[in-house]
Coordinates of C-alpha atoms and ligand atoms in Angstrom, one line a residue:
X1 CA -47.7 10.3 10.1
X2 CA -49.2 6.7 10.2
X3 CA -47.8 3.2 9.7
X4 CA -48.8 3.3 6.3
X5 CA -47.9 6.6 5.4
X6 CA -45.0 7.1 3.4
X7 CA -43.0 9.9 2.2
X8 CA -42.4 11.2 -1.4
X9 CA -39.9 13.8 -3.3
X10 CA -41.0 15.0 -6.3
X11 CA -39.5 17.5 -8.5
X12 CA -40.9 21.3 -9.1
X13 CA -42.0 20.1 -12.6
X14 CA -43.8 17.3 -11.4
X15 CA -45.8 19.0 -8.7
X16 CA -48.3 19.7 -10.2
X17 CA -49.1 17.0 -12.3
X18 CA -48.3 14.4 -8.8
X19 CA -50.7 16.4 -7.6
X20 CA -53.5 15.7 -9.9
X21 CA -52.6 12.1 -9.7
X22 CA -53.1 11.8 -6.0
X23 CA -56.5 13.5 -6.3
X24 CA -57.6 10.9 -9.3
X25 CA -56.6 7.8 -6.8
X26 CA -58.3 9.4 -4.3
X27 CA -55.1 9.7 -1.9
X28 CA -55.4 11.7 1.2
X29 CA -52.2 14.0 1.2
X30 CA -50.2 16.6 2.8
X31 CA -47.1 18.7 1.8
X32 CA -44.5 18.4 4.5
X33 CA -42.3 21.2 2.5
X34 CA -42.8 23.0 -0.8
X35 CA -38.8 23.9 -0.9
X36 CA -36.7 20.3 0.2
X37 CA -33.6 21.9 -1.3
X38 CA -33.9 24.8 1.2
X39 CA -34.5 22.7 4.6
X40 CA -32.2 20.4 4.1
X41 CA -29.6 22.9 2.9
X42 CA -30.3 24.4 7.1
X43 CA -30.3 21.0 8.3
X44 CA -26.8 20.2 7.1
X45 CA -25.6 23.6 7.5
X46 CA -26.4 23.0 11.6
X47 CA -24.0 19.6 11.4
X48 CA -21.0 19.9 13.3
X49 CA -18.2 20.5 10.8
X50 CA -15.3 21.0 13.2
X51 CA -13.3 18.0 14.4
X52 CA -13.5 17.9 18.5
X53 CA -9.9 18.2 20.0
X54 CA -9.0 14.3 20.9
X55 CA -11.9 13.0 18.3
X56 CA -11.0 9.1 18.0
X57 CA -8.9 9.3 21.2
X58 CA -10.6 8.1 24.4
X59 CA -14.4 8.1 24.4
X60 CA -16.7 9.3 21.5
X61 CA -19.5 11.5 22.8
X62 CA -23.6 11.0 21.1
X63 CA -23.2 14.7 20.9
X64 CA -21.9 14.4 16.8
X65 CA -22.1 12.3 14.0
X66 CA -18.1 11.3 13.3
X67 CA -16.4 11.0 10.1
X68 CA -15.0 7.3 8.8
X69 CA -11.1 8.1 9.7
X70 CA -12.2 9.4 13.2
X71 CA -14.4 6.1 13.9
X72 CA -10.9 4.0 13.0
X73 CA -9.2 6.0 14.8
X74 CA -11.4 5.5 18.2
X75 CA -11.7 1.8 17.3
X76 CA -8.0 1.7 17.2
X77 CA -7.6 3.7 20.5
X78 CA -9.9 1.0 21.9
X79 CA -7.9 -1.9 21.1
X80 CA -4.6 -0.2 22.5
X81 CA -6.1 0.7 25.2
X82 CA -7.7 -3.0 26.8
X83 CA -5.4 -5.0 24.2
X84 CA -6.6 -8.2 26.7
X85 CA -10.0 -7.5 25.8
X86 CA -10.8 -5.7 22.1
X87 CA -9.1 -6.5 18.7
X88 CA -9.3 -4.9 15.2
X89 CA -8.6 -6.0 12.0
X90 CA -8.5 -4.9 8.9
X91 CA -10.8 -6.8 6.6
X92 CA -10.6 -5.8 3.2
X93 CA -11.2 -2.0 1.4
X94 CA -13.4 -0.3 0.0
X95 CA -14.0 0.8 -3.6
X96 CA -12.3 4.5 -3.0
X97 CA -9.3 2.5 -1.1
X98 CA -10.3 2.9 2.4
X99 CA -9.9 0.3 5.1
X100 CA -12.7 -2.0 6.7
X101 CA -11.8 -3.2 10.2
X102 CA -13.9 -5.1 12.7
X103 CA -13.4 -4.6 16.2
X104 CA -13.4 -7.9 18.3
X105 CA -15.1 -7.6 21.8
X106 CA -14.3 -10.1 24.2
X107 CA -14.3 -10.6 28.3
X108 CA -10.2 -11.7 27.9
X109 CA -10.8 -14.9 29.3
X110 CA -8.5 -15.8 26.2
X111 CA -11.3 -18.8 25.4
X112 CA -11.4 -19.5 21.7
X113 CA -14.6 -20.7 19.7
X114 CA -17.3 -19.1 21.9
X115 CA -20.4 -18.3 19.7
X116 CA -20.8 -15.2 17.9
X117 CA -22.8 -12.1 17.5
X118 CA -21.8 -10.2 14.1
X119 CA -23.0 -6.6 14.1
X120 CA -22.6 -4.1 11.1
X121 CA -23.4 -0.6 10.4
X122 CA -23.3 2.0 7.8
X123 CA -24.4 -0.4 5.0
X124 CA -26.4 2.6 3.4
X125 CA -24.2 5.4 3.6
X126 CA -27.0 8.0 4.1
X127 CA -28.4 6.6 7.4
X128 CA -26.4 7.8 9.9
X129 CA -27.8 7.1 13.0
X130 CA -26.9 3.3 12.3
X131 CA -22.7 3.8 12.7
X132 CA -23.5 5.9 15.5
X133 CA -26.0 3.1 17.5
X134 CA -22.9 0.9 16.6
X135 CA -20.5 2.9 18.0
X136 CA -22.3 3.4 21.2
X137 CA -22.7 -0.6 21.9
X138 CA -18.9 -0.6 21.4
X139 CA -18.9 1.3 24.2
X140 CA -20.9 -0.7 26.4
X141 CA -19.4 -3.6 25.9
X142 CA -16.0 -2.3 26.2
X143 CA -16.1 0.8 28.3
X144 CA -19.5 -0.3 30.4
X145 CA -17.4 -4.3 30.8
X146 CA -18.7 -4.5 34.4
X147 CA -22.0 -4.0 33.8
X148 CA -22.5 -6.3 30.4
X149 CA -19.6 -8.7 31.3
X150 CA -23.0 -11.2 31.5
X151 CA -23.3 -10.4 27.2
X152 CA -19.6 -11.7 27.1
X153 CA -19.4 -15.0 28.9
X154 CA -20.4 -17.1 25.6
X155 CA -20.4 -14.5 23.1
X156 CA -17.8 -13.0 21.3
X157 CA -19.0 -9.6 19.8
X158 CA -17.3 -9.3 16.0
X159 CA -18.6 -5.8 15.1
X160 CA -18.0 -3.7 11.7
X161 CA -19.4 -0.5 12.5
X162 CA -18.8 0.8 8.8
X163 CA -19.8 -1.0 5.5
X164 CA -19.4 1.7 2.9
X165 CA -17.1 4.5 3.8
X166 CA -17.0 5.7 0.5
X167 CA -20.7 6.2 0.8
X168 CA -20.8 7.4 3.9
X169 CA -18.2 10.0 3.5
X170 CA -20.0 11.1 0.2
X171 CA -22.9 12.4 1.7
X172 CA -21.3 14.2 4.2
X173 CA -19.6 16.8 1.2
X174 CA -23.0 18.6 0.7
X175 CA -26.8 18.7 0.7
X176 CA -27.5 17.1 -2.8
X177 CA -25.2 14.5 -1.5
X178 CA -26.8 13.9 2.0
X179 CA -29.2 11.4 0.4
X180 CA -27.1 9.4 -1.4
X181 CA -27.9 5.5 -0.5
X182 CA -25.3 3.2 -2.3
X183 CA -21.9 2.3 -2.8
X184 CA -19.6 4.7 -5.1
X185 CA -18.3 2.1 -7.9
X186 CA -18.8 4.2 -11.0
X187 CA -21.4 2.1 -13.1
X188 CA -22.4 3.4 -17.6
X189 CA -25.8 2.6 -18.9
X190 CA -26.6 4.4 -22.3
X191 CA -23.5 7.0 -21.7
X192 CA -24.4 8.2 -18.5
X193 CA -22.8 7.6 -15.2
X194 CA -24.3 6.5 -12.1
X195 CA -22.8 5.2 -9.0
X196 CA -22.9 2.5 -6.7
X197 CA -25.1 -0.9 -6.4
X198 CA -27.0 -1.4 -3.3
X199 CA -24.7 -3.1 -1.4
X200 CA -28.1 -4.5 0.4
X201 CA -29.4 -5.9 -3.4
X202 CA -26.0 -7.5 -4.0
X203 CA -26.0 -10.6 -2.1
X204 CA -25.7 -13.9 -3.9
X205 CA -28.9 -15.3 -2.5
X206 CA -32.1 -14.7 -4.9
X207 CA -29.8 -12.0 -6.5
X208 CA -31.7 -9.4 -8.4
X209 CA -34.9 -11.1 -7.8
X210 CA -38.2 -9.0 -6.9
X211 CA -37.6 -5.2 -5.0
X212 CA -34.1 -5.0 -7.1
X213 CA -33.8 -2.7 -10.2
X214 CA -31.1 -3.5 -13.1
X215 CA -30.8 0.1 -13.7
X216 CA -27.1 1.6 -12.2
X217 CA -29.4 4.5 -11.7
X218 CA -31.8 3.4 -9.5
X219 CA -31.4 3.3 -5.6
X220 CA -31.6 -0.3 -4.8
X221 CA -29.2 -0.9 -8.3
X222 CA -28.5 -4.8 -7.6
X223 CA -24.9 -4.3 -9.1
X224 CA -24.1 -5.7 -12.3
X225 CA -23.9 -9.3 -10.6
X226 CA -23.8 -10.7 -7.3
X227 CA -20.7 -9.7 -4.9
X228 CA -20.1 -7.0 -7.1
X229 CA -18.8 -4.2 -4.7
X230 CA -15.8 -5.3 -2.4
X231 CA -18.1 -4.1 0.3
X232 CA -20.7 -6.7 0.3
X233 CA -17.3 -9.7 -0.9
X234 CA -16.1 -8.6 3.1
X235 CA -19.3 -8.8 4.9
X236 CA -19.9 -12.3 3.0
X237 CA -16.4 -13.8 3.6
X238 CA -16.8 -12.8 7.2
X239 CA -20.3 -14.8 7.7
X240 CA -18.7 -17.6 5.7
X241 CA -15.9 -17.4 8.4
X242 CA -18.2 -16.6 11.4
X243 CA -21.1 -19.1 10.4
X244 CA -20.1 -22.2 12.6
X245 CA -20.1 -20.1 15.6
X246 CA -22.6 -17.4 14.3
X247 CA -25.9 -17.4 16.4
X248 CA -26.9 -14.0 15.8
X249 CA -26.1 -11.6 12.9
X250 CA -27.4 -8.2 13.1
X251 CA -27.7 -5.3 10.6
X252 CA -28.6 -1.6 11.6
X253 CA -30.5 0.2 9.1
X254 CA -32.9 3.6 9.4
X255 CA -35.7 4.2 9.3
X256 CA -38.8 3.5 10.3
X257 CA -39.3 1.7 13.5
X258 CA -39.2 -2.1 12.1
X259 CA -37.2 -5.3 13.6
X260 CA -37.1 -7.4 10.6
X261 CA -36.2 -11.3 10.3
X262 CA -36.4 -13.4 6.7
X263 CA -37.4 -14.3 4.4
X264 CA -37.0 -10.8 2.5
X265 CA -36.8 -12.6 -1.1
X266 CA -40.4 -14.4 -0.3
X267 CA -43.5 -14.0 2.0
X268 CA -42.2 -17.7 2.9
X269 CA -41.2 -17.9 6.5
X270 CA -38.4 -20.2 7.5
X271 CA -39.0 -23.0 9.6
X272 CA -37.6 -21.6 12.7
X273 CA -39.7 -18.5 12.3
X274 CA -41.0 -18.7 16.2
X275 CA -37.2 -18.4 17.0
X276 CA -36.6 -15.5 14.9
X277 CA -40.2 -13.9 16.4
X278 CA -39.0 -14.4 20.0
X279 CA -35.3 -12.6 19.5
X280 CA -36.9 -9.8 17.7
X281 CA -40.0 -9.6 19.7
X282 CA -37.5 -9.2 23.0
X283 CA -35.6 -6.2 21.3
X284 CA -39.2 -4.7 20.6
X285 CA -40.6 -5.1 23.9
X286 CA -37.7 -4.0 25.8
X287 CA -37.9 -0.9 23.8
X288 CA -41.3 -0.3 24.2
X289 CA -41.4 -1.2 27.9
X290 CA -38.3 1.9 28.6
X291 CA -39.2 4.6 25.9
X292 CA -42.4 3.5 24.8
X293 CA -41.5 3.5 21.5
X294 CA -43.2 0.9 19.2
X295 CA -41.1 -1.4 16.4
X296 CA -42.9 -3.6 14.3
X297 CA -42.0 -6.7 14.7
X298 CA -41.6 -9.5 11.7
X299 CA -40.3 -10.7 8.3
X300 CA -38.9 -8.2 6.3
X301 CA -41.4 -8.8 3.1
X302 CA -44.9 -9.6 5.1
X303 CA -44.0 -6.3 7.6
X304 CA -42.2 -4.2 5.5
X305 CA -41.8 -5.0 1.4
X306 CA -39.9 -7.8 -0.7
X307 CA -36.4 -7.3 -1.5
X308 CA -34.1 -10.0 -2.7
X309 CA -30.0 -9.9 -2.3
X310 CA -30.2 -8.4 1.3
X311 CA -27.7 -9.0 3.8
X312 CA -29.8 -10.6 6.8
X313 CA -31.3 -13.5 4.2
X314 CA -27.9 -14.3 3.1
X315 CA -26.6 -14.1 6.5
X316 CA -29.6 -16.7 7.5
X317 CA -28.7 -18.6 4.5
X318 CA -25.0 -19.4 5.4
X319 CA -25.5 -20.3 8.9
X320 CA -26.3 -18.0 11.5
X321 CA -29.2 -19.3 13.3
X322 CA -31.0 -15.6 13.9
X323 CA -30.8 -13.0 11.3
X324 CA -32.4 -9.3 12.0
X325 CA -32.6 -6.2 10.2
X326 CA -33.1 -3.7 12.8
X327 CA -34.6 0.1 11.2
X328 CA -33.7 2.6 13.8
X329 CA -36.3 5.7 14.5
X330 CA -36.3 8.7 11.9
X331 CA -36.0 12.1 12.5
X332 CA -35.3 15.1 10.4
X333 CA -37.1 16.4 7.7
X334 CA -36.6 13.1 5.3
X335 CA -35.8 10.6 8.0
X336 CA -32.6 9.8 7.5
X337 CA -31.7 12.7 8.8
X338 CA -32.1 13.0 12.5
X339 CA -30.5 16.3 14.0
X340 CA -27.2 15.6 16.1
X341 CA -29.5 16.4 19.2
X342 CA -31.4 13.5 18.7
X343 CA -28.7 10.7 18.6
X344 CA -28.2 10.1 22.4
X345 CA -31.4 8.9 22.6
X346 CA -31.8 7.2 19.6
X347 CA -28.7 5.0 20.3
X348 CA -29.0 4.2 23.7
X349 CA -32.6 3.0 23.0
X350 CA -31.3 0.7 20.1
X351 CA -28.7 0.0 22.9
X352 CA -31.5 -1.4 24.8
X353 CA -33.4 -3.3 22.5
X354 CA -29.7 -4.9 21.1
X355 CA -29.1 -6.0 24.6
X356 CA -32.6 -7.8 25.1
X357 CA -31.6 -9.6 21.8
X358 CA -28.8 -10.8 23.4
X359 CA -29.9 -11.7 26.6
X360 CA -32.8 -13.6 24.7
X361 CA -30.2 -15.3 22.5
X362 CA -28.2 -16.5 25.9
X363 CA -31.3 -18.3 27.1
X364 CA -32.1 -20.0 23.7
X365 CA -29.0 -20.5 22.6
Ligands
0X9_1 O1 -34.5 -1.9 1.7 C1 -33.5 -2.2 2.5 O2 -32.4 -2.5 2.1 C2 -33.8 -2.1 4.0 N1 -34.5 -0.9 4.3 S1 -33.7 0.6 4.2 O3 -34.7 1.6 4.3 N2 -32.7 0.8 5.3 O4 -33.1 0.6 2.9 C3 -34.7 -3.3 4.5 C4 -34.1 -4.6 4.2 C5 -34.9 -5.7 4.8 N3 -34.4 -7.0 4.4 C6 -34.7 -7.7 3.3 N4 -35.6 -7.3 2.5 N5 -34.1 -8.8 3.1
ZN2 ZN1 -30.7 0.8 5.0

């Protein structure tokens, strides 16, 4: 596939007459699978169902995705086991009642106020891969200390590696849910039930403007007003808490190759755009320079497409002075989807690309 390519799934009803459609526009086209059902049913059915003895005790391997309960679990081990150095806290809960913690990473020096990178995962609860990259700059940072002690001097690493469990943990219970994008708040429009809002549509920061739907049943559902889900309230109340010190906040999304900085609301760009370009560009070019993959590099609505109510502009908005979307690679048959063989070195290239960030932010900032 090219840049410009994209991807569609269309029902067996509407095959045909898609079809048709594409031919009138003159669209060039090619079916990637005639039975989606089928491949993704095999796809999930190859997903590691059974717990690995120890999972959340000690190290988590790149060799499995990992439930919710088993990532708390590992980030609790963490902070028992270098309680000088690592620190959780609980931060609020989700919708379905289950905890959101942040893990703390510092080099124990015990110095208070240092500036801050704030890192979150698993805001869309079907991307996978982005709790995973998470995870595995946990363990550099605490595991790997020696080595990245540098990213620690300054910096104080406040890292939520799960936004929306409840999510998350939905699409793991079968195939029709493995594509499931949102939150799981129950929402009734004309007597039917949908769930979820967007939790990246429900920021209070051109809320529900363009590239957000009113309709509970669309994907990128806004919510029924800003701050809606208790999801987003956390990751908000933690920027508003973070924002003095905040110099870089960082969201990990898939997919599709992109390091993204605002405006996502407008085509705008912020005054310190050249800032913004020089983080990301580092990330990018680190990347490119080891693996040779390519991320696009820019504002989220010139490089990618406008969306209002996102995380990274609200983020940018109440103080931190970089803000970046980060859309890891895709793999699988719809992207989101990449096979368990796949994440080591999906994760330890974002790995890479995070750390250039970093080191870029150290010299700037
Ligand atoms: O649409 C999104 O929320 C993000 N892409 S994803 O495929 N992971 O859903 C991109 C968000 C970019 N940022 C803004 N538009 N503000
Ligand atoms: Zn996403």
């Amino acid at each position: 596939m090219s840049r410009k390519d994209a991807r569609v799934v269309v029902s067996p009803e509407q095959l045909s007459s898609f079809k048709s459609l594409l031919q009138e526009q003159n669209l060039i086209y090619e079916l990637l699978s005639d039975n989606l059902e089928a491949v993704l049913a095999k796809e999930f059915a190859q997903r590691s169902l059974v717990p690995l003895p120890q999972a959340g005790k000690g190290r988590l391997s790149t060799e499995r995705y990992y439930t919710h309960e088993e990532i708390m679990n590992y980030i609790a081990d963490l902070a028992a086991r270098f309680p000088k150095r690592v620190f959780v806290r609980t931060v609020g809960w989700s919708y379905e009642q289950r905890a959101l913690k942040t893990i703390t990473i510092t080099n124990g020096d015990g110095r208070a106020n240092k500036k801050v990178v704030f890192v979150d995962g698993g805001f869309h609860a079907r991307e996978w891969i982005s709790p995973a990259a998470v995870l595995y700059m946990i363990d550099q940072l605490v595991e790997h200390f020696e080595e990245n002690a540098y990213l620690l001097k300054d910096y104080d690493w406040v890292i939520q590696p799960m936004v929306n469990p409840d999510g998350y943990e939905h699409t793991q219970t079968g195939t029709t849910a493995r594509m499931f994008r949102k939150t799981r708040q129950p929402y009734r429009q004309l007597g039917l039930t949908c769930y979820g809002a967007d939790p990246n549509r429900n920021f209070d920061f051109h809320w529900n403007e363009e590239g957000a739907s009113s309709s509970p049943c669309m994907d990128t559902f806004a919510g029924p007003h800003a701050f809606s889900e208790p999801e987003t309230i956390v990751i908000r109340d933690l920027m508003h808490s973070l924002a003095d010190r905040g110099v870089m906040y960082l969201t990990i999304h898939s997919y599709g190759n992109y390091l993204l900085y605002p405006w996502g609301w407008t085509s705008d760009l912020p005054d310190t755009w050249q800032d913004l370009d020089d983080v990301a560009r580092a990330g990018g070019d680190a990347i490119e320079a080891a693996t040779g993959t390519v991320y696009e590099v820019g504002s989220s609505t010139n490089v990618l497409y406008i969306a209002a109510g996102a995380s990274d502009d609200y983020g940018f908005y109440a103080g931190f002075n970089v803000s970046i979307t980060m859309e890891l690679s895709g793999g699988g048959s719809l992207g989101f989807n990449p096979p368990e063989s796949s994440i080591e070195s999906f994760v330890s290239e974002t790995w890479i690309g995070v750390r250039a960030m970093a080191e870029k932010l150290i010299e700037k900032y």
